[in-house]
């Protein structure tokens, strides 16, 4: 008896016995954005807010203070941070292979990101040291994420081009949501119910 | 221009008024209309019900009957849709016939697109003093892409009060043998279409497909609503009250 | 002509066929609550989709590229699957192949048993619905918890999915509240006694109910929206975060995927990540998309590649484009038939227009002979499809493949015979005039014998005309043409 692998591959070859011509893929859709930097960042903010994420904007020197302000307003005393987060946050718990249950007891998580897509209001995490394991941005109920202006692109193809598929990737567009009840969008199911973004320009 | 009329089997059998109106309209616009007597049916019902083998002789007949003419006009978006999108494909086993079918299909027009695109007219000199709503029909919309051509024609008709049909682009539920094979679903779709028509308080529901009109009109008649269904050609041919 | 080359269809155990559509539809149409739920939900999603598709200036180019990428994938499927297998294996994953539902279920059950776990958490997946994986696991003593909110509603309600994207679209908030109150306590954390029917309260009850299951789970089972052959990247597109929970927390992840869910290159995702969210939930982007290549972050990863009738679909040149489908369900939401009948009437876990083509193709047309007729051929599905599957033409093609009732065949043949010559056609028209006698009194026909009684159940027919067009033409224009 042949293996399932050989048999399935054999079936496919028989199914394609008419040798369909390979289709020509024309990539004449938009590959790059056209917005200038100011418009690009404004668009990202607009789309993030549209998805019920809250946004703070600050300049590089104000970043540490802005993060502290955000955490204080949230009342997030104990937050987890990835091992490579470049900013010092008082009281932060550095992720040292915390368990899901331990993460569930914390008030939130603070990370950087890899890329942000303005047109869709999307932030992509790629598990780099300043973003950490996927688990830490999932279990806590509050995610505070820092986006630098040079990480912002306008459209999806620009983001795909910047990312490394060998890293585990998480694309995030607003807080967790569902449309399963009468197709009405409700924010907040299993992922963090609050997403806050600090845009550094 | 010498124009061959493709009457379609349904108009021939049930609603000849739409055919007569098409002839009167084109003649009034100064064109010669001929009625090739060899015509019967485009074969759409057979193709769409799963009988392409039975449709093939009808397609051959269509091609042979209309091949000599430079333009063929039919008062039916659905039948023209079949001629354009199905004939060559069903005849693909006979490449010579398929090529001829494609050539005739390229010269076959639904009435509103023939008037607007080929003859370049929107004001056909009609008058029709009634409140009218227009159902655009699926095949005219999505197979032929006639767009707003029928509405542009209707807007030029003297005395006509054109009211927008809510949910106009939704199917009336006819669908050929679908109306019989899935009568309950078809009837549920028809009920919503009739409600939309009645909501407009129009006297007349117009369309350019006799099949959809037969369906909507059959429902409106059963409910004794008093709303009439009238083919676009009849309105464009009308001189009522002028 | 279509030649199927003897390729095996889907395993008969698969959830791909049910009662004949007209009968099932009749019951659904009679359910006024169901029709209201469906009408409201589909109207909402249609408007959202139209708005977010309308704002993309290059939608037509993306749609054409999406179709071409999928066609290219199908034409090169053997080499791309082998490439995927190599890429996943090189990154620490294990790839399994399954000829049909039974084999896939056996593979997954054995993988779960090897971990020693007696329960798994699941991400909503059409492929595992198709093969009846939950039932197979249950038979082996393994509890499978659905974690997508709609799937949870369906599972707790002892119900079946009725929509590809929103399996509980047939339920309204009041029904969902009742199900949660009645059922949650039987399988885990109960719903709060004061649960209201507001969607946020219902979503919160689901969050609490599933939280401990996520934290405890050792094995997760998912489907995949896309797999990239060149990089071995799998992706799951979702909204709630239940997918992230399943993909991230358990130590073992098993993904079951149809062999057609492939794209050749990483770059191809730039097209589908634009087409899918806007077409499915009507959003610019879904809240969460997870991507992973092989075994990551200390996990064990298994990928099960499933045929189950897909190669039979692939073997039909006129039907294979159905394998482009990315399961967005835009065709369901715009379909006037689906809107009236809901998904259960289709008898397959793939309902709506795409289900009406895919299900008979996978099972063989004789297993699903009524589904190709479950459409008025209005064409709205083709317009909405983000990968341009010409569903109406495919339905017509399948109608020529299914067995036809003898009486219908006889009628179609005799009508075709009558239309075969203008002389016979004229005779037939003359005979039909006799029908005028039937409806003399009311001036229209209101009752006809079967099968035309299907028409006159709700519609009149006008009487055949007193003067035919041909007679009028001869009278006014003479004989010649």
PDB file of N, CA and C in Angstrom, chain A residues 1 4-5 7 11-12 14-16 18 27 29-31 47 50-51 104 119 134-135 137-139 141 157 160 165-166 168-173 176-178 180 182-183 185-186 189-191 193, chain C residues 5 8 41 58 74 81 85 91 97 99 148 150 166 172-173 199 204 207 211 215 239-240 242 244-245 249 266-268 270-271 283-289 291 293 296-297 299 307 311 315 320:
ATOM      1  N   UNK A   1       0.839  -1.188   0.000  1.00  0.00           N
ATOM      2  CA  UNK A   1       0.000   0.000   0.000  1.00  0.00           C
ATOM      3  C   UNK A   1       0.881   1.247   0.000  1.00  0.00           C
ATOM      4  N   UNK A   4      -0.110   7.684   2.309  1.00  0.00           N
ATOM      5  CA  UNK A   4      -1.109   8.705   2.017  1.00  0.00           C
ATOM      6  C   UNK A   4      -0.470   9.852   1.244  1.00  0.00           C
ATOM      7  N   UNK A   5       0.764  10.177   1.596  1.00  0.00           N
ATOM      8  CA  UNK A   5       1.464  11.267   0.912  1.00  0.00           C
ATOM      9  C   UNK A   5       1.579  10.985  -0.582  1.00  0.00           C
ATOM     10  N   UNK A   7      -0.074   8.892  -2.315  1.00  0.00           N
ATOM     11  CA  UNK A   7      -1.359   8.746  -2.981  1.00  0.00           C
ATOM     12  C   UNK A   7      -2.009  10.117  -3.239  1.00  0.00           C
ATOM     13  N   UNK A  11      -2.875  11.602  -6.835  1.00  0.00           N
ATOM     14  CA  UNK A  11      -4.215  12.059  -7.222  1.00  0.00           C
ATOM     15  C   UNK A  11      -4.157  13.464  -7.821  1.00  0.00           C
ATOM     16  N   UNK A  12      -3.371  14.341  -7.200  1.00  0.00           N
ATOM     17  CA  UNK A  12      -3.298  15.714  -7.703  1.00  0.00           C
ATOM     18  C   UNK A  12      -2.727  15.717  -9.125  1.00  0.00           C
ATOM     19  N   UNK A  14      -2.895  13.379 -11.306  1.00  0.00           N
ATOM     20  CA  UNK A  14      -3.922  12.876 -12.238  1.00  0.00           C
ATOM     21  C   UNK A  14      -4.987  13.945 -12.478  1.00  0.00           C
ATOM     22  N   UNK A  15      -5.350  14.658 -11.406  1.00  0.00           N
ATOM     23  CA  UNK A  15      -6.379  15.697 -11.545  1.00  0.00           C
ATOM     24  C   UNK A  15      -5.922  16.809 -12.483  1.00  0.00           C
ATOM     25  N   UNK A  16      -4.607  17.004 -12.559  1.00  0.00           N
ATOM     26  CA  UNK A  16      -4.066  18.071 -13.403  1.00  0.00           C
ATOM     27  C   UNK A  16      -3.580  17.534 -14.747  1.00  0.00           C
ATOM     28  N   UNK A  18      -4.848  17.555 -17.507  1.00  0.00           N
ATOM     29  CA  UNK A  18      -5.067  18.460 -18.653  1.00  0.00           C
ATOM     30  C   UNK A  18      -4.042  19.600 -18.681  1.00  0.00           C
ATOM     31  N   UNK A  27       0.822  42.011 -10.582  1.00  0.00           N
ATOM     32  CA  UNK A  27       0.775  42.759  -9.322  1.00  0.00           C
ATOM     33  C   UNK A  27       0.639  44.245  -9.630  1.00  0.00           C
ATOM     34  N   UNK A  29      -1.654  46.106  -8.427  1.00  0.00           N
ATOM     35  CA  UNK A  29      -2.302  46.804  -7.316  1.00  0.00           C
ATOM     36  C   UNK A  29      -1.266  47.718  -6.647  1.00  0.00           C
ATOM     37  N   UNK A  30      -1.724  48.522  -5.696  1.00  0.00           N
ATOM     38  CA  UNK A  30      -0.818  49.462  -5.031  1.00  0.00           C
ATOM     39  C   UNK A  30       0.250  48.697  -4.236  1.00  0.00           C
ATOM     40  N   UNK A  31       1.495  49.048  -4.422  1.00  0.00           N
ATOM     41  CA  UNK A  31       2.578  48.392  -3.678  1.00  0.00           C
ATOM     42  C   UNK A  31       3.221  49.351  -2.684  1.00  0.00           C
ATOM     43  N   UNK A  47      -7.304  55.704  12.223  1.00  0.00           N
ATOM     44  CA  UNK A  47      -7.768  54.317  12.086  1.00  0.00           C
ATOM     45  C   UNK A  47      -7.684  53.564  13.408  1.00  0.00           C
ATOM     46  N   UNK A  50     -10.599  54.709  15.358  1.00  0.00           N
ATOM     47  CA  UNK A  50     -11.798  54.112  14.765  1.00  0.00           C
ATOM     48  C   UNK A  50     -12.011  52.689  15.279  1.00  0.00           C
ATOM     49  N   UNK A  51     -10.921  52.001  15.573  1.00  0.00           N
ATOM     50  CA  UNK A  51     -11.000  50.637  16.097  1.00  0.00           C
ATOM     51  C   UNK A  51     -11.009  50.596  17.621  1.00  0.00           C
ATOM     52  N   UNK A 104      -1.800  36.077  33.896  1.00  0.00           N
ATOM     53  CA  UNK A 104      -3.218  36.391  34.098  1.00  0.00           C
ATOM     54  C   UNK A 104      -3.419  37.248  35.344  1.00  0.00           C
ATOM     55  N   UNK A 119      -3.276  52.522   6.989  1.00  0.00           N
ATOM     56  CA  UNK A 119      -4.585  52.432   6.338  1.00  0.00           C
ATOM     57  C   UNK A 119      -5.543  51.483   7.054  1.00  0.00           C
ATOM     58  N   UNK A 134       4.805  35.727  22.352  1.00  0.00           N
ATOM     59  CA  UNK A 134       3.427  36.071  21.959  1.00  0.00           C
ATOM     60  C   UNK A 134       2.494  36.056  23.173  1.00  0.00           C
ATOM     61  N   UNK A 135       2.794  35.158  24.110  1.00  0.00           N
ATOM     62  CA  UNK A 135       1.918  34.961  25.260  1.00  0.00           C
ATOM     63  C   UNK A 135       1.763  36.220  26.112  1.00  0.00           C
ATOM     64  N   UNK A 137       1.696  39.346  25.371  1.00  0.00           N
ATOM     65  CA  UNK A 137       0.808  40.392  24.850  1.00  0.00           C
ATOM     66  C   UNK A 137      -0.621  39.884  24.688  1.00  0.00           C
ATOM     67  N   UNK A 138      -0.857  38.668  25.120  1.00  0.00           N
ATOM     68  CA  UNK A 138      -2.170  38.052  24.919  1.00  0.00           C
ATOM     69  C   UNK A 138      -2.959  37.910  26.211  1.00  0.00           C
ATOM     70  N   UNK A 139      -2.283  37.408  27.250  1.00  0.00           N
ATOM     71  CA  UNK A 139      -3.026  37.055  28.463  1.00  0.00           C
ATOM     72  C   UNK A 139      -3.438  38.284  29.299  1.00  0.00           C
ATOM     73  N   UNK A 141      -4.900  41.899  30.347  1.00  0.00           N
ATOM     74  CA  UNK A 141      -6.095  42.507  29.763  1.00  0.00           C
ATOM     75  C   UNK A 141      -5.830  43.877  29.141  1.00  0.00           C
ATOM     76  N   UNK A 157       0.959  45.821   1.697  1.00  0.00           N
ATOM     77  CA  UNK A 157       2.146  45.271   1.015  1.00  0.00           C
ATOM     78  C   UNK A 157       3.462  45.808   1.569  1.00  0.00           C
ATOM     79  N   UNK A 160       4.175  43.731   4.737  1.00  0.00           N
ATOM     80  CA  UNK A 160       4.590  42.356   4.427  1.00  0.00           C
ATOM     81  C   UNK A 160       6.059  42.352   4.002  1.00  0.00           C
ATOM     82  N   UNK A 165       9.174  36.238   7.868  1.00  0.00           N
ATOM     83  CA  UNK A 165       8.224  35.152   8.142  1.00  0.00           C
ATOM     84  C   UNK A 165       8.781  34.092   9.088  1.00  0.00           C
ATOM     85  N   UNK A 166      10.075  34.086   9.324  1.00  0.00           N
ATOM     86  CA  UNK A 166      10.616  33.093  10.247  1.00  0.00           C
ATOM     87  C   UNK A 166      10.392  33.475  11.709  1.00  0.00           C
ATOM     88  N   UNK A 168       7.631  34.430  14.723  1.00  0.00           N
ATOM     89  CA  UNK A 168       6.185  34.363  14.980  1.00  0.00           C
ATOM     90  C   UNK A 168       5.612  35.781  14.946  1.00  0.00           C
ATOM     91  N   UNK A 169       4.546  35.966  14.163  1.00  0.00           N
ATOM     92  CA  UNK A 169       3.995  37.308  13.960  1.00  0.00           C
ATOM     93  C   UNK A 169       2.572  37.393  14.490  1.00  0.00           C
ATOM     94  N   UNK A 170       2.263  38.536  15.090  1.00  0.00           N
ATOM     95  CA  UNK A 170       0.893  38.791  15.505  1.00  0.00           C
ATOM     96  C   UNK A 170       0.476  40.152  14.961  1.00  0.00           C
ATOM     97  N   UNK A 171      -0.564  40.146  14.124  1.00  0.00           N
ATOM     98  CA  UNK A 171      -1.099  41.388  13.575  1.00  0.00           C
ATOM     99  C   UNK A 171      -2.281  41.788  14.459  1.00  0.00           C
ATOM    100  N   UNK A 172      -2.236  43.013  14.962  1.00  0.00           N
ATOM    101  CA  UNK A 172      -3.259  43.466  15.903  1.00  0.00           C
ATOM    102  C   UNK A 172      -3.942  44.718  15.358  1.00  0.00           C
ATOM    103  N   UNK A 173      -5.260  44.674  15.225  1.00  0.00           N
ATOM    104  CA  UNK A 173      -6.003  45.847  14.767  1.00  0.00           C
ATOM    105  C   UNK A 173      -7.081  46.139  15.799  1.00  0.00           C
ATOM    106  N   UNK A 176      -9.372  43.132  21.119  1.00  0.00           N
ATOM    107  CA  UNK A 176     -10.164  41.943  20.831  1.00  0.00           C
ATOM    108  C   UNK A 176     -11.613  42.323  20.560  1.00  0.00           C
ATOM    109  N   UNK A 177     -12.234  41.665  19.597  1.00  0.00           N
ATOM    110  CA  UNK A 177     -13.616  42.003  19.250  1.00  0.00           C
ATOM    111  C   UNK A 177     -14.314  40.783  18.694  1.00  0.00           C
ATOM    112  N   UNK A 178     -15.638  40.834  18.676  1.00  0.00           N
ATOM    113  CA  UNK A 178     -16.401  39.777  18.031  1.00  0.00           C
ATOM    114  C   UNK A 178     -17.562  40.387  17.287  1.00  0.00           C
ATOM    115  N   UNK A 180     -20.007  38.061  16.424  1.00  0.00           N
ATOM    116  CA  UNK A 180     -20.767  36.816  16.343  1.00  0.00           C
ATOM    117  C   UNK A 180     -22.205  36.929  16.824  1.00  0.00           C
ATOM    118  N   UNK A 182     -25.442  38.660  16.204  1.00  0.00           N
ATOM    119  CA  UNK A 182     -26.210  39.476  15.254  1.00  0.00           C
ATOM    120  C   UNK A 182     -25.313  40.351  14.381  1.00  0.00           C
ATOM    121  N   UNK A 183     -24.090  39.944  14.184  1.00  0.00           N
ATOM    122  CA  UNK A 183     -23.120  40.653  13.366  1.00  0.00           C
ATOM    123  C   UNK A 183     -22.858  42.079  13.823  1.00  0.00           C
ATOM    124  N   UNK A 185     -20.488  44.470  16.083  1.00  0.00           N
ATOM    125  CA  UNK A 185     -19.155  44.397  16.657  1.00  0.00           C
ATOM    126  C   UNK A 185     -19.199  44.734  18.147  1.00  0.00           C
ATOM    127  N   UNK A 186     -18.601  43.872  18.956  1.00  0.00           N
ATOM    128  CA  UNK A 186     -18.473  44.112  20.390  1.00  0.00           C
ATOM    129  C   UNK A 186     -16.998  43.996  20.722  1.00  0.00           C
ATOM    130  N   UNK A 189     -13.165  40.274  23.972  1.00  0.00           N
ATOM    131  CA  UNK A 189     -13.489  38.889  24.271  1.00  0.00           C
ATOM    132  C   UNK A 189     -12.267  38.286  24.971  1.00  0.00           C
ATOM    133  N   UNK A 190     -11.399  37.583  24.234  1.00  0.00           N
ATOM    134  CA  UNK A 190     -10.329  36.875  24.934  1.00  0.00           C
ATOM    135  C   UNK A 190      -9.002  37.619  24.975  1.00  0.00           C
ATOM    136  N   UNK A 191      -8.708  38.359  23.933  1.00  0.00           N
ATOM    137  CA  UNK A 191      -7.448  39.090  23.916  1.00  0.00           C
ATOM    138  C   UNK A 191      -7.578  40.306  24.826  1.00  0.00           C
ATOM    139  N   UNK A 193      -8.545  43.582  26.364  1.00  0.00           N
ATOM    140  CA  UNK A 193      -9.743  44.343  26.042  1.00  0.00           C
ATOM    141  C   UNK A 193      -9.454  45.823  25.870  1.00  0.00           C
TER     142      UNK A 193
ATOM    143  N   UNK C   5     -11.690  10.921 -13.805  1.00  0.00           N
ATOM    144  CA  UNK C   5     -10.487  10.105 -13.677  1.00  0.00           C
ATOM    145  C   UNK C   5     -10.540   9.194 -12.464  1.00  0.00           C
ATOM    146  N   UNK C   8     -11.215   9.723  -5.898  1.00  0.00           N
ATOM    147  CA  UNK C   8     -12.173   9.483  -4.822  1.00  0.00           C
ATOM    148  C   UNK C   8     -12.821  10.780  -4.348  1.00  0.00           C
ATOM    149  N   UNK C  41     -29.108  40.311  10.070  1.00  0.00           N
ATOM    150  CA  UNK C  41     -27.659  40.081  10.084  1.00  0.00           C
ATOM    151  C   UNK C  41     -27.057  40.282   8.694  1.00  0.00           C
ATOM    152  N   UNK C  58      -7.857  50.089  -5.438  1.00  0.00           N
ATOM    153  CA  UNK C  58      -7.319  49.067  -6.346  1.00  0.00           C
ATOM    154  C   UNK C  58      -7.972  47.701  -6.103  1.00  0.00           C
ATOM    155  N   UNK C  74      -3.003  26.172  -7.767  1.00  0.00           N
ATOM    156  CA  UNK C  74      -3.644  24.908  -8.133  1.00  0.00           C
ATOM    157  C   UNK C  74      -2.903  24.228  -9.276  1.00  0.00           C
ATOM    158  N   UNK C  81       3.086  21.769  -2.504  1.00  0.00           N
ATOM    159  CA  UNK C  81       2.838  21.033  -1.266  1.00  0.00           C
ATOM    160  C   UNK C  81       4.122  20.405  -0.736  1.00  0.00           C
ATOM    161  N   UNK C  85       5.910  21.171   2.766  1.00  0.00           N
ATOM    162  CA  UNK C  85       6.307  20.107   3.689  1.00  0.00           C
ATOM    163  C   UNK C  85       7.766  20.269   4.098  1.00  0.00           C
ATOM    164  N   UNK C  91      11.702  23.622   9.836  1.00  0.00           N
ATOM    165  CA  UNK C  91      11.538  24.521  10.992  1.00  0.00           C
ATOM    166  C   UNK C  91      10.953  23.780  12.188  1.00  0.00           C
ATOM    167  N   UNK C  97      -0.232  13.485   6.088  1.00  0.00           N
ATOM    168  CA  UNK C  97      -1.109  13.544   4.911  1.00  0.00           C
ATOM    169  C   UNK C  97      -2.317  12.659   5.165  1.00  0.00           C
ATOM    170  N   UNK C  99      -5.831  11.080   3.303  1.00  0.00           N
ATOM    171  CA  UNK C  99      -6.618  10.895   2.091  1.00  0.00           C
ATOM    172  C   UNK C  99      -8.053  11.343   2.274  1.00  0.00           C
ATOM    173  N   UNK C 148     -14.295  29.725  19.615  1.00  0.00           N
ATOM    174  CA  UNK C 148     -14.872  30.867  18.919  1.00  0.00           C
ATOM    175  C   UNK C 148     -16.265  31.102  19.498  1.00  0.00           C
ATOM    176  N   UNK C 150     -19.120  32.119  18.344  1.00  0.00           N
ATOM    177  CA  UNK C 150     -20.248  31.544  17.609  1.00  0.00           C
ATOM    178  C   UNK C 150     -20.229  30.020  17.660  1.00  0.00           C
ATOM    179  N   UNK C 166     -19.890  33.118  10.581  1.00  0.00           N
ATOM    180  CA  UNK C 166     -20.663  33.369  11.797  1.00  0.00           C
ATOM    181  C   UNK C 166     -21.621  32.189  11.989  1.00  0.00           C
ATOM    182  N   UNK C 172     -30.460  34.885  17.676  1.00  0.00           N
ATOM    183  CA  UNK C 172     -30.405  36.263  18.142  1.00  0.00           C
ATOM    184  C   UNK C 172     -29.960  36.293  19.606  1.00  0.00           C
ATOM    185  N   UNK C 173     -29.796  37.503  20.131  1.00  0.00           N
ATOM    186  CA  UNK C 173     -29.187  37.650  21.456  1.00  0.00           C
ATOM    187  C   UNK C 173     -30.012  36.976  22.558  1.00  0.00           C
ATOM    188  N   UNK C 199     -25.009  42.238  23.969  1.00  0.00           N
ATOM    189  CA  UNK C 199     -23.843  41.542  23.406  1.00  0.00           C
ATOM    190  C   UNK C 199     -22.582  41.653  24.252  1.00  0.00           C
ATOM    191  N   UNK C 204     -18.701  38.744  27.560  1.00  0.00           N
ATOM    192  CA  UNK C 204     -17.981  38.629  28.824  1.00  0.00           C
ATOM    193  C   UNK C 204     -18.212  37.256  29.470  1.00  0.00           C
ATOM    194  N   UNK C 207     -15.977  34.923  27.775  1.00  0.00           N
ATOM    195  CA  UNK C 207     -14.584  35.124  28.197  1.00  0.00           C
ATOM    196  C   UNK C 207     -14.307  34.387  29.502  1.00  0.00           C
ATOM    197  N   UNK C 211     -11.836  31.097  29.936  1.00  0.00           N
ATOM    198  CA  UNK C 211     -10.518  31.519  30.410  1.00  0.00           C
ATOM    199  C   UNK C 211      -9.713  30.354  31.016  1.00  0.00           C
ATOM    200  N   UNK C 215      -6.122  28.441  29.935  1.00  0.00           N
ATOM    201  CA  UNK C 215      -4.927  28.410  30.790  1.00  0.00           C
ATOM    202  C   UNK C 215      -4.504  26.972  31.079  1.00  0.00           C
ATOM    203  N   UNK C 239     -10.823  37.260  15.200  1.00  0.00           N
ATOM    204  CA  UNK C 239     -11.230  38.524  15.810  1.00  0.00           C
ATOM    205  C   UNK C 239     -11.102  38.545  17.323  1.00  0.00           C
ATOM    206  N   UNK C 240     -11.422  37.421  17.963  1.00  0.00           N
ATOM    207  CA  UNK C 240     -11.668  37.468  19.403  1.00  0.00           C
ATOM    208  C   UNK C 240     -10.424  37.286  20.258  1.00  0.00           C
ATOM    209  N   UNK C 242      -9.372  34.164  20.696  1.00  0.00           N
ATOM    210  CA  UNK C 242      -9.416  32.746  21.045  1.00  0.00           C
ATOM    211  C   UNK C 242      -8.422  31.967  20.193  1.00  0.00           C
ATOM    212  N   UNK C 244      -5.526  33.201  19.062  1.00  0.00           N
ATOM    213  CA  UNK C 244      -4.205  33.445  19.659  1.00  0.00           C
ATOM    214  C   UNK C 244      -4.033  32.584  20.908  1.00  0.00           C
ATOM    215  N   UNK C 245      -5.060  32.491  21.731  1.00  0.00           N
ATOM    216  CA  UNK C 245      -4.985  31.675  22.950  1.00  0.00           C
ATOM    217  C   UNK C 245      -4.610  30.244  22.590  1.00  0.00           C
ATOM    218  N   UNK C 249      -0.822  29.274  23.743  1.00  0.00           N
ATOM    219  CA  UNK C 249      -0.657  28.756  25.113  1.00  0.00           C
ATOM    220  C   UNK C 249      -0.349  27.261  25.204  1.00  0.00           C
ATOM    221  N   UNK C 266       5.577  34.238   0.302  1.00  0.00           N
ATOM    222  CA  UNK C 266       5.299  35.155   1.410  1.00  0.00           C
ATOM    223  C   UNK C 266       4.607  36.428   0.904  1.00  0.00           C
ATOM    224  N   UNK C 267       5.104  36.930  -0.210  1.00  0.00           N
ATOM    225  CA  UNK C 267       4.559  38.178  -0.739  1.00  0.00           C
ATOM    226  C   UNK C 267       3.060  38.057  -1.058  1.00  0.00           C
ATOM    227  N   UNK C 268       2.630  36.836  -1.414  1.00  0.00           N
ATOM    228  CA  UNK C 268       1.226  36.669  -1.800  1.00  0.00           C
ATOM    229  C   UNK C 268       0.266  37.046  -0.676  1.00  0.00           C
ATOM    230  N   UNK C 270       0.218  39.624   0.963  1.00  0.00           N
ATOM    231  CA  UNK C 270      -0.139  41.047   0.888  1.00  0.00           C
ATOM    232  C   UNK C 270      -1.457  41.240   0.141  1.00  0.00           C
ATOM    233  N   UNK C 271      -1.799  40.303  -0.717  1.00  0.00           N
ATOM    234  CA  UNK C 271      -3.066  40.381  -1.449  1.00  0.00           C
ATOM    235  C   UNK C 271      -4.211  39.869  -0.576  1.00  0.00           C
ATOM    236  N   UNK C 283     -14.461  44.548   7.625  1.00  0.00           N
ATOM    237  CA  UNK C 283     -13.536  45.416   8.356  1.00  0.00           C
ATOM    238  C   UNK C 283     -12.303  45.656   7.504  1.00  0.00           C
ATOM    239  N   UNK C 284     -11.632  46.782   7.792  1.00  0.00           N
ATOM    240  CA  UNK C 284     -10.386  47.059   7.054  1.00  0.00           C
ATOM    241  C   UNK C 284      -9.363  45.988   7.388  1.00  0.00           C
ATOM    242  N   UNK C 285      -9.360  45.571   8.644  1.00  0.00           N
ATOM    243  CA  UNK C 285      -8.500  44.456   9.049  1.00  0.00           C
ATOM    244  C   UNK C 285      -9.167  43.796  10.245  1.00  0.00           C
ATOM    245  N   UNK C 286      -9.086  42.483  10.287  1.00  0.00           N
ATOM    246  CA  UNK C 286      -9.619  41.768  11.445  1.00  0.00           C
ATOM    247  C   UNK C 286      -8.722  42.053  12.662  1.00  0.00           C
ATOM    248  N   UNK C 287      -9.258  41.951  13.872  1.00  0.00           N
ATOM    249  CA  UNK C 287      -8.450  42.307  15.046  1.00  0.00           C
ATOM    250  C   UNK C 287      -7.124  41.534  15.155  1.00  0.00           C
ATOM    251  N   UNK C 288      -7.143  40.236  14.929  1.00  0.00           N
ATOM    252  CA  UNK C 288      -5.904  39.473  15.145  1.00  0.00           C
ATOM    253  C   UNK C 288      -5.592  38.531  13.978  1.00  0.00           C
ATOM    254  N   UNK C 289      -4.348  38.549  13.532  1.00  0.00           N
ATOM    255  CA  UNK C 289      -3.859  37.519  12.618  1.00  0.00           C
ATOM    256  C   UNK C 289      -2.566  36.961  13.198  1.00  0.00           C
ATOM    257  N   UNK C 291       0.715  34.360  12.709  1.00  0.00           N
ATOM    258  CA  UNK C 291       1.500  33.646  11.694  1.00  0.00           C
ATOM    259  C   UNK C 291       2.671  32.954  12.379  1.00  0.00           C
ATOM    260  N   UNK C 293       5.886  29.825  11.571  1.00  0.00           N
ATOM    261  CA  UNK C 293       6.547  28.957  10.606  1.00  0.00           C
ATOM    262  C   UNK C 293       7.212  27.821  11.363  1.00  0.00           C
ATOM    263  N   UNK C 296       7.437  26.859  17.049  1.00  0.00           N
ATOM    264  CA  UNK C 296       8.041  28.089  17.583  1.00  0.00           C
ATOM    265  C   UNK C 296       7.828  28.174  19.083  1.00  0.00           C
ATOM    266  N   UNK C 297       8.662  28.954  19.732  1.00  0.00           N
ATOM    267  CA  UNK C 297       8.550  29.239  21.162  1.00  0.00           C
ATOM    268  C   UNK C 297       8.348  27.963  21.989  1.00  0.00           C
ATOM    269  N   UNK C 299       7.112  25.076  21.241  1.00  0.00           N
ATOM    270  CA  UNK C 299       5.942  24.227  21.013  1.00  0.00           C
ATOM    271  C   UNK C 299       6.282  23.021  20.155  1.00  0.00           C
ATOM    272  N   UNK C 307      -7.046  15.781   1.899  1.00  0.00           N
ATOM    273  CA  UNK C 307      -7.660  15.732   0.556  1.00  0.00           C
ATOM    274  C   UNK C 307      -9.184  15.696   0.694  1.00  0.00           C
ATOM    275  N   UNK C 311      -9.199  16.602  -4.536  1.00  0.00           N
ATOM    276  CA  UNK C 311      -8.560  16.274  -5.818  1.00  0.00           C
ATOM    277  C   UNK C 311      -9.611  15.979  -6.884  1.00  0.00           C
ATOM    278  N   UNK C 315      -9.966  17.924 -10.492  1.00  0.00           N
ATOM    279  CA  UNK C 315      -9.893  17.217 -11.775  1.00  0.00           C
ATOM    280  C   UNK C 315     -10.890  17.750 -12.802  1.00  0.00           C
ATOM    281  N   UNK C 320     -12.802  23.533 -11.047  1.00  0.00           N
ATOM    282  CA  UNK C 320     -11.694  23.600 -10.103  1.00  0.00           C
ATOM    283  C   UNK C 320     -11.509  24.989  -9.488  1.00  0.00           C
TER     284      UNK C 320
END
